[in-house]
mmCIF file of C-alpha atoms in Angstrom:
data_model
loop_
_atom_site.group_PDB
_atom_site.id
_atom_site.type_symbol
_atom_site.label_atom_id
_atom_site.label_comp_id
_atom_site.label_asym_id
_atom_site.label_seq_id
_atom_site.Cartn_x
_atom_site.Cartn_y
_atom_site.Cartn_z
ATOM 1 C CA MET A 25 0.113 20.990 -12.900
ATOM 2 C CA GLY A 26 4.427 20.122 -13.916
ATOM 3 C CA GLY A 27 5.058 18.836 -17.088
ATOM 4 C CA MET A 28 4.017 15.111 -18.413
ATOM 5 C CA THR A 29 5.991 12.529 -17.312
ATOM 6 C CA THR A 30 7.950 11.159 -19.147
ATOM 7 C CA VAL A 31 7.324 6.471 -18.551
ATOM 8 C CA SER A 32 10.276 3.956 -19.692
ATOM 9 C CA THR A 33 9.269 0.818 -19.830
ATOM 10 C CA PRO A 34 11.461 -2.372 -18.410
ATOM 11 C CA PRO A 35 13.471 -4.609 -19.170
ATOM 12 C CA ARG A 36 10.818 -7.635 -20.356
ATOM 13 C CA VAL A 37 12.111 -11.269 -19.252
ATOM 14 C CA LEU A 38 9.950 -14.158 -19.988
ATOM 15 C CA THR A 39 9.216 -17.536 -18.248
ATOM 16 C CA VAL A 40 8.660 -20.815 -20.275
ATOM 17 C CA ALA A 41 7.657 -23.242 -16.760
ATOM 18 C CA GLY A 42 5.123 -24.734 -14.769
ATOM 19 C CA SER A 43 2.993 -23.066 -13.001
ATOM 20 C CA ASP A 44 1.997 -23.880 -8.650
ATOM 21 C CA SER A 45 -0.192 -23.671 -7.168
ATOM 22 C CA GLY A 46 1.990 -22.759 -3.949
ATOM 23 C CA GLY A 47 2.771 -20.169 -4.703
ATOM 24 C CA GLY A 48 5.975 -20.633 -3.938
ATOM 25 C CA ALA A 49 8.363 -22.827 -6.844
ATOM 26 C CA GLY A 50 7.583 -22.501 -11.055
ATOM 27 C CA ILE A 51 5.383 -19.571 -12.637
ATOM 28 C CA GLN A 52 4.450 -17.988 -9.536
ATOM 29 C CA ALA A 53 8.325 -18.217 -8.758
ATOM 30 C CA ASP A 54 9.396 -16.161 -11.547
ATOM 31 C CA LEU A 55 7.110 -13.924 -12.004
ATOM 32 C CA LYS A 56 7.868 -12.625 -7.866
ATOM 33 C CA THR A 57 11.681 -12.560 -9.024
ATOM 34 C CA MET A 58 11.106 -10.771 -11.124
ATOM 35 C CA LEU A 59 8.659 -7.567 -9.795
ATOM 36 C CA ALA A 60 11.534 -8.194 -6.992
ATOM 37 C CA MET A 61 14.778 -7.472 -9.613
ATOM 38 C CA GLY A 62 13.199 -4.957 -11.938
ATOM 39 C CA VAL A 63 12.658 -6.397 -14.811
ATOM 40 C CA HIS A 64 8.805 -7.818 -16.260
ATOM 41 C CA GLY A 65 7.802 -10.493 -15.691
ATOM 42 C CA MET A 66 5.366 -12.400 -17.941
ATOM 43 C CA SER A 67 5.110 -16.055 -18.516
ATOM 44 C CA VAL A 68 3.758 -19.006 -21.476
ATOM 45 C CA ILE A 69 2.761 -22.001 -18.915
ATOM 46 C CA ALA A 70 3.426 -25.108 -20.044
ATOM 47 C CA ALA A 71 2.347 -27.062 -17.380
ATOM 48 C CA VAL A 72 -0.541 -27.273 -14.661
ATOM 49 C CA THR A 73 0.973 -28.547 -11.274
ATOM 50 C CA ALA A 74 -1.160 -29.969 -7.951
ATOM 51 C CA GLN A 75 1.048 -29.191 -5.331
ATOM 52 C CA ASN A 76 1.023 -27.742 -1.834
ATOM 53 C CA SER A 77 4.249 -27.517 0.742
ATOM 54 C CA LEU A 78 4.011 -31.092 1.329
ATOM 55 C CA GLY A 79 4.941 -32.454 -2.575
ATOM 56 C CA VAL A 80 3.344 -32.480 -5.774
ATOM 57 C CA GLN A 81 -0.360 -34.629 -6.308
ATOM 58 C CA GLY A 82 -0.566 -34.369 -10.031
ATOM 59 C CA TYR A 83 0.647 -32.147 -13.346
ATOM 60 C CA TRP A 84 -1.074 -32.076 -16.507
ATOM 61 C CA GLU A 85 1.088 -30.311 -19.528
ATOM 62 C CA LEU A 86 -0.122 -27.681 -21.614
ATOM 63 C CA PRO A 87 -0.993 -29.316 -25.123
ATOM 64 C CA PRO A 88 2.000 -28.152 -27.743
ATOM 65 C CA GLU A 89 0.473 -25.729 -29.655
ATOM 66 C CA ALA A 90 -1.080 -24.249 -26.653
ATOM 67 C CA VAL A 91 2.114 -23.380 -25.647
ATOM 68 C CA ARG A 92 4.077 -22.399 -28.955
ATOM 69 C CA ALA A 93 1.252 -20.183 -29.054
ATOM 70 C CA GLN A 94 2.276 -18.417 -25.727
ATOM 71 C CA LEU A 95 4.498 -17.714 -27.167
ATOM 72 C CA ASP A 96 4.400 -16.243 -30.174
ATOM 73 C CA SER A 97 1.663 -14.061 -28.565
ATOM 74 C CA VAL A 98 4.464 -12.648 -26.297
ATOM 75 C CA LEU A 99 8.241 -12.142 -28.471
ATOM 76 C CA GLY A 100 6.088 -11.832 -31.603
ATOM 77 C CA ASP A 101 4.632 -8.262 -30.180
ATOM 78 C CA ILE A 102 5.868 -8.114 -26.542
ATOM 79 C CA GLY A 103 9.622 -8.969 -27.428
ATOM 80 C CA ALA A 104 12.153 -10.069 -24.652
ATOM 81 C CA GLN A 105 15.053 -8.921 -23.583
ATOM 82 C CA ALA A 106 16.476 -12.612 -21.989
ATOM 83 C CA ILE A 107 14.054 -15.606 -21.592
ATOM 84 C CA LYS A 108 14.058 -18.140 -18.439
ATOM 85 C CA THR A 109 12.622 -22.545 -19.196
ATOM 86 C CA GLY A 110 11.467 -23.787 -16.579
ATOM 87 C CA MET A 111 9.894 -27.473 -16.080
ATOM 88 C CA LEU A 112 8.669 -28.306 -19.827
ATOM 89 C CA ALA A 113 7.794 -31.608 -18.641
ATOM 90 C CA SER A 114 7.297 -34.047 -21.246
ATOM 91 C CA ALA A 115 9.539 -34.335 -24.857
ATOM 92 C CA VAL A 116 7.130 -33.440 -26.840
ATOM 93 C CA LEU A 117 6.919 -29.156 -25.038
ATOM 94 C CA VAL A 118 11.008 -29.596 -24.595
ATOM 95 C CA GLU A 119 11.218 -29.267 -28.807
ATOM 96 C CA THR A 120 8.761 -26.909 -28.548
ATOM 97 C CA VAL A 121 9.713 -24.969 -26.827
ATOM 98 C CA ALA A 122 13.676 -25.091 -27.943
ATOM 99 C CA ASP A 123 12.288 -24.257 -32.122
ATOM 100 C CA VAL A 124 11.386 -21.009 -31.121
ATOM 101 C CA LEU A 125 14.053 -19.948 -28.933
ATOM 102 C CA GLY A 126 16.872 -21.484 -30.976
ATOM 103 C CA SER A 127 16.062 -18.885 -33.442
ATOM 104 C CA TYR A 128 14.768 -16.364 -30.913
ATOM 105 C CA ALA A 129 17.934 -13.259 -30.353
ATOM 106 C CA ALA A 130 17.692 -12.926 -26.873
ATOM 107 C CA PRO A 131 19.635 -14.879 -23.391
ATOM 108 C CA VAL A 132 17.959 -18.340 -22.746
ATOM 109 C CA VAL A 133 18.793 -19.046 -18.795
ATOM 110 C CA VAL A 134 17.681 -23.100 -18.336
ATOM 111 C CA ASP A 135 16.628 -24.434 -15.955
ATOM 112 C CA PRO A 136 16.808 -28.348 -16.850
ATOM 113 C CA VAL A 137 14.718 -29.375 -14.256
ATOM 114 C CA GLY A 138 14.131 -32.795 -13.654
ATOM 115 C CA VAL A 139 12.712 -33.952 -9.635
ATOM 116 C CA SER A 140 11.409 -31.162 -7.284
ATOM 117 C CA LYS A 141 12.564 -30.756 -3.917
ATOM 118 C CA HIS A 142 10.224 -33.476 -2.827
ATOM 119 C CA GLY A 143 11.823 -36.092 -5.237
ATOM 120 C CA ASP A 144 9.207 -35.701 -7.934
ATOM 121 C CA SER A 145 9.418 -36.233 -11.197
ATOM 122 C CA LEU A 146 8.915 -33.270 -13.145
ATOM 123 C CA LEU A 147 10.086 -34.574 -16.409
ATOM 124 C CA ALA A 148 8.988 -37.313 -18.836
ATOM 125 C CA PRO A 149 12.378 -40.155 -18.894
ATOM 126 C CA GLU A 150 11.860 -39.862 -22.445
ATOM 127 C CA ALA A 151 12.585 -35.833 -23.008
ATOM 128 C CA VAL A 152 15.813 -36.026 -20.890
ATOM 129 C CA GLU A 153 17.481 -36.548 -24.460
ATOM 130 C CA THR A 154 15.583 -34.559 -25.851
ATOM 131 C CA MET A 155 16.825 -31.498 -23.372
ATOM 132 C CA ARG A 156 20.012 -32.770 -24.292
ATOM 133 C CA THR A 157 20.036 -33.153 -27.662
ATOM 134 C CA ARG A 158 17.756 -30.079 -28.176
ATOM 135 C CA LEU A 159 17.449 -27.693 -25.217
ATOM 136 C CA LEU A 160 20.122 -27.338 -23.568
ATOM 137 C CA PRO A 161 22.168 -26.872 -26.463
ATOM 138 C CA VAL A 162 20.233 -22.939 -27.684
ATOM 139 C CA ALA A 163 21.024 -22.239 -23.555
ATOM 140 C CA THR A 164 23.542 -18.923 -22.830
ATOM 141 C CA VAL A 165 23.679 -20.242 -19.838
ATOM 142 C CA ALA A 166 22.484 -24.553 -18.210
ATOM 143 C CA THR A 167 21.368 -24.207 -14.064
ATOM 144 C CA PRO A 168 21.969 -27.293 -13.039
ATOM 145 C CA ASN A 169 21.747 -28.504 -8.904
ATOM 146 C CA LEU A 170 24.065 -32.068 -8.715
ATOM 147 C CA TRP A 171 21.054 -34.491 -9.330
ATOM 148 C CA GLU A 172 20.251 -32.702 -13.126
ATOM 149 C CA VAL A 173 23.883 -33.174 -13.881
ATOM 150 C CA GLU A 174 24.380 -36.866 -13.393
ATOM 151 C CA GLN A 175 20.682 -37.124 -14.984
ATOM 152 C CA LEU A 176 22.042 -34.218 -18.321
ATOM 153 C CA THR A 177 26.031 -35.905 -17.938
ATOM 154 C CA SER A 178 26.097 -39.459 -15.913
ATOM 155 C CA VAL A 179 29.336 -37.153 -14.340
ATOM 156 C CA LYS A 180 27.740 -37.758 -10.004
ATOM 157 C CA VAL A 181 29.463 -34.680 -8.200
ATOM 158 C CA GLU A 182 30.550 -36.205 -4.925
ATOM 159 C CA ASP A 183 33.232 -32.949 -3.413
ATOM 160 C CA GLU A 184 33.848 -29.857 -4.554
ATOM 161 C CA ASP A 185 36.283 -30.988 -6.900
ATOM 162 C CA GLY A 186 34.165 -32.588 -9.084
ATOM 163 C CA LEU A 187 32.875 -29.166 -10.468
ATOM 164 C CA ARG A 188 34.610 -28.103 -13.338
ATOM 165 C CA ARG A 189 34.653 -31.453 -14.775
ATOM 166 C CA ALA A 190 30.616 -31.641 -13.822
ATOM 167 C CA ALA A 191 30.562 -28.354 -15.969
ATOM 168 C CA ASP A 192 32.345 -29.522 -17.857
ATOM 169 C CA ALA A 193 30.108 -32.557 -18.903
ATOM 170 C CA VAL A 194 27.131 -29.947 -19.023
ATOM 171 C CA LEU A 195 29.750 -27.578 -21.571
ATOM 172 C CA GLU A 196 29.800 -31.118 -23.967
ATOM 173 C CA LEU A 197 26.280 -30.299 -24.519
ATOM 174 C CA GLY A 198 26.368 -27.211 -25.690
ATOM 175 C CA PRO A 199 25.055 -23.893 -23.761
ATOM 176 C CA THR A 200 27.233 -20.902 -23.146
ATOM 177 C CA TRP A 201 27.827 -20.895 -19.764
ATOM 178 C CA ALA A 202 27.233 -23.876 -17.057
ATOM 179 C CA LEU A 203 26.383 -22.613 -13.514
ATOM 180 C CA ILE A 204 26.546 -26.251 -11.233
ATOM 181 C CA LYS A 205 24.817 -25.960 -7.711
ATOM 182 C CA GLY A 206 26.635 -27.409 -5.172
ATOM 183 C CA GLY A 207 24.877 -27.094 -2.582
ATOM 184 C CA HIS A 208 23.725 -29.792 -1.753
ATOM 185 C CA LEU A 209 28.122 -31.183 -1.459
ATOM 186 C CA PRO A 210 29.404 -31.367 2.231
ATOM 187 C CA GLY A 211 30.930 -28.212 3.865
ATOM 188 C CA THR A 212 30.699 -24.283 2.305
ATOM 189 C CA PRO A 213 28.049 -24.534 -0.337
ATOM 190 C CA VAL A 214 30.401 -23.649 -3.484
ATOM 191 C CA ASP A 215 28.440 -22.439 -7.190
ATOM 192 C CA LEU A 216 30.498 -22.952 -10.074
ATOM 193 C CA LEU A 217 30.426 -20.936 -13.200
ATOM 194 C CA THR A 218 32.292 -21.311 -16.661
ATOM 195 C CA ASP A 219 31.606 -21.456 -19.791
ATOM 196 C CA GLY A 220 35.283 -22.738 -20.206
ATOM 197 C CA THR A 221 38.068 -21.134 -20.605
ATOM 198 C CA SER A 222 37.121 -18.515 -17.416
ATOM 199 C CA GLU A 223 36.397 -19.869 -13.370
ATOM 200 C CA TYR A 224 33.959 -18.873 -10.445
ATOM 201 C CA ARG A 225 33.342 -19.007 -7.749
ATOM 202 C CA TYR A 226 30.306 -18.412 -5.566
ATOM 203 C CA ALA A 227 31.128 -19.633 -2.301
ATOM 204 C CA ALA A 228 27.283 -18.306 0.129
ATOM 205 C CA GLU A 229 27.624 -19.008 3.310
ATOM 206 C CA ARG A 230 24.828 -22.879 4.807
ATOM 207 C CA LEU A 231 21.008 -21.151 5.563
ATOM 208 C CA ASP A 232 20.171 -23.640 8.595
ATOM 209 C CA ASN A 233 16.459 -22.885 7.091
ATOM 210 C CA ARG A 234 14.336 -25.529 5.384
ATOM 211 C CA HIS A 235 12.279 -23.616 4.005
ATOM 212 C CA THR A 236 13.254 -23.253 0.781
ATOM 213 C CA HIS A 237 11.089 -24.033 -1.785
ATOM 214 C CA GLY A 238 11.948 -22.284 -5.232
ATOM 215 C CA THR A 239 15.509 -22.089 -4.873
ATOM 216 C CA GLY A 240 16.520 -23.549 -7.777
ATOM 217 C CA CYS A 241 13.544 -21.570 -10.653
ATOM 218 C CA THR A 242 14.759 -18.105 -8.568
ATOM 219 C CA LEU A 243 17.894 -18.178 -8.971
ATOM 220 C CA ALA A 244 17.285 -19.060 -12.643
ATOM 221 C CA SER A 245 15.237 -15.470 -13.065
ATOM 222 C CA ALA A 246 17.011 -13.951 -11.499
ATOM 223 C CA ILE A 247 20.502 -14.253 -13.580
ATOM 224 C CA ALA A 248 17.073 -14.064 -15.924
ATOM 225 C CA ALA A 249 17.102 -10.410 -14.548
ATOM 226 C CA ARG A 250 19.823 -9.472 -15.030
ATOM 227 C CA LEU A 251 20.810 -10.778 -18.139
ATOM 228 C CA ALA A 252 17.616 -8.178 -19.276
ATOM 229 C CA GLN A 253 19.266 -4.992 -17.739
ATOM 230 C CA GLY A 254 22.443 -5.724 -19.623
ATOM 231 C CA ASP A 255 25.318 -7.969 -16.928
ATOM 232 C CA GLU A 256 27.773 -9.401 -18.386
ATOM 233 C CA MET A 257 27.417 -13.318 -17.192
ATOM 234 C CA PRO A 258 28.744 -14.583 -14.001
ATOM 235 C CA ASP A 259 27.906 -10.438 -11.980
ATOM 236 C CA ALA A 260 24.293 -11.506 -13.716
ATOM 237 C CA VAL A 261 25.017 -14.898 -11.651
ATOM 238 C CA GLY A 262 27.070 -12.789 -8.044
ATOM 239 C CA LYS A 263 23.892 -9.969 -8.054
ATOM 240 C CA ALA A 264 21.420 -13.282 -8.678
ATOM 241 C CA LYS A 265 23.195 -14.936 -6.066
ATOM 242 C CA GLU A 266 22.908 -12.492 -3.361
ATOM 243 C CA TYR A 267 18.916 -12.165 -3.839
ATOM 244 C CA VAL A 268 18.262 -15.850 -3.262
ATOM 245 C CA THR A 269 20.903 -15.869 -0.840
ATOM 246 C CA GLY A 270 18.483 -13.657 0.677
ATOM 247 C CA ALA A 271 15.165 -15.103 0.018
ATOM 248 C CA ILE A 272 16.699 -18.250 2.130
ATOM 249 C CA ALA A 273 17.528 -16.369 4.786
ATOM 250 C CA ARG A 274 14.223 -14.933 5.165
ATOM 251 C CA GLY A 275 12.197 -18.360 3.864
ATOM 252 C CA PHE A 276 8.662 -19.033 5.913
ATOM 253 C CA PRO A 277 6.847 -21.477 6.766
ATOM 254 C CA LEU A 278 3.885 -22.241 5.428
ATOM 255 C CA GLY A 279 1.143 -25.840 5.879
ATOM 256 C CA ALA A 280 3.069 -28.281 6.534
ATOM 257 C CA GLY A 281 5.861 -29.077 4.987
ATOM 258 C CA ILE A 282 8.677 -27.343 2.957
ATOM 259 C CA GLY A 283 7.635 -23.297 2.951
ATOM 260 C CA PRO A 284 8.867 -21.234 0.391
ATOM 261 C CA VAL A 285 12.130 -19.220 0.369
ATOM 262 C CA ASP A 286 11.030 -15.022 0.335
ATOM 263 C CA HIS A 287 10.429 -13.414 -2.543
ATOM 264 C CA ALA A 288 9.903 -10.122 -1.079
ATOM 265 C CA TRP A 289 12.368 -10.275 1.893
ATOM 266 C CA ARG A 290 14.379 -6.413 0.498
ATOM 267 C CA TRP A 291 11.058 -4.739 0.104
ATOM 268 C CA ARG A 292 9.317 -6.531 4.103
#
């Protein structure tokens, strides 16, 4: 008989987001990503979607007290080394989450989810303002795509030169870092990360795969996982991009529409 093995608890990461019944994005993508990145994932569900490969057929917000109770429950007992937010649906939920996270000492990755991959709106119009004034100021990093940049700042990016302008406009809303995802621009996809002083660009080849459901959720969760493991922001983003690029390359068909990225690509 050998001696007792000491088991050490992995870093813990909390996602506050919506559930995706199809399993490709949202809470489901977040937890799969966290497992793949070697951290313990925990979840606060803010909304439930009826969603498949064809789109979002409906969503139901949870009451603010249910969201607050989940937050208090997890953070009060277990704690988190990083927190990621995704679909928060309504102004009152954005505010509830911002309230709690504003006084919690862990890096916060805000993915300011506005619409789904299919163009379905996932944020009430009046919640956009709450996102700008309440949640972005408590973010360590915000990870908007170009559509979300426009929704939040009215800055429209047409080419790679516009990325820094977009980042500066997002930084004005208060996050420490802005990661502007340029994947929808023509040419080689480039993401730009800046805190207003240093600037980092991440290029990836464009992959010819339409099964990209869940990319945004996956990237934000991977960044949170790396931050929980102690990475500095530029390294966390670099490693997260590497994971997501591999997952997109192996995205698979599901149902009749857009399939998900493969969260388990490193194991398959």
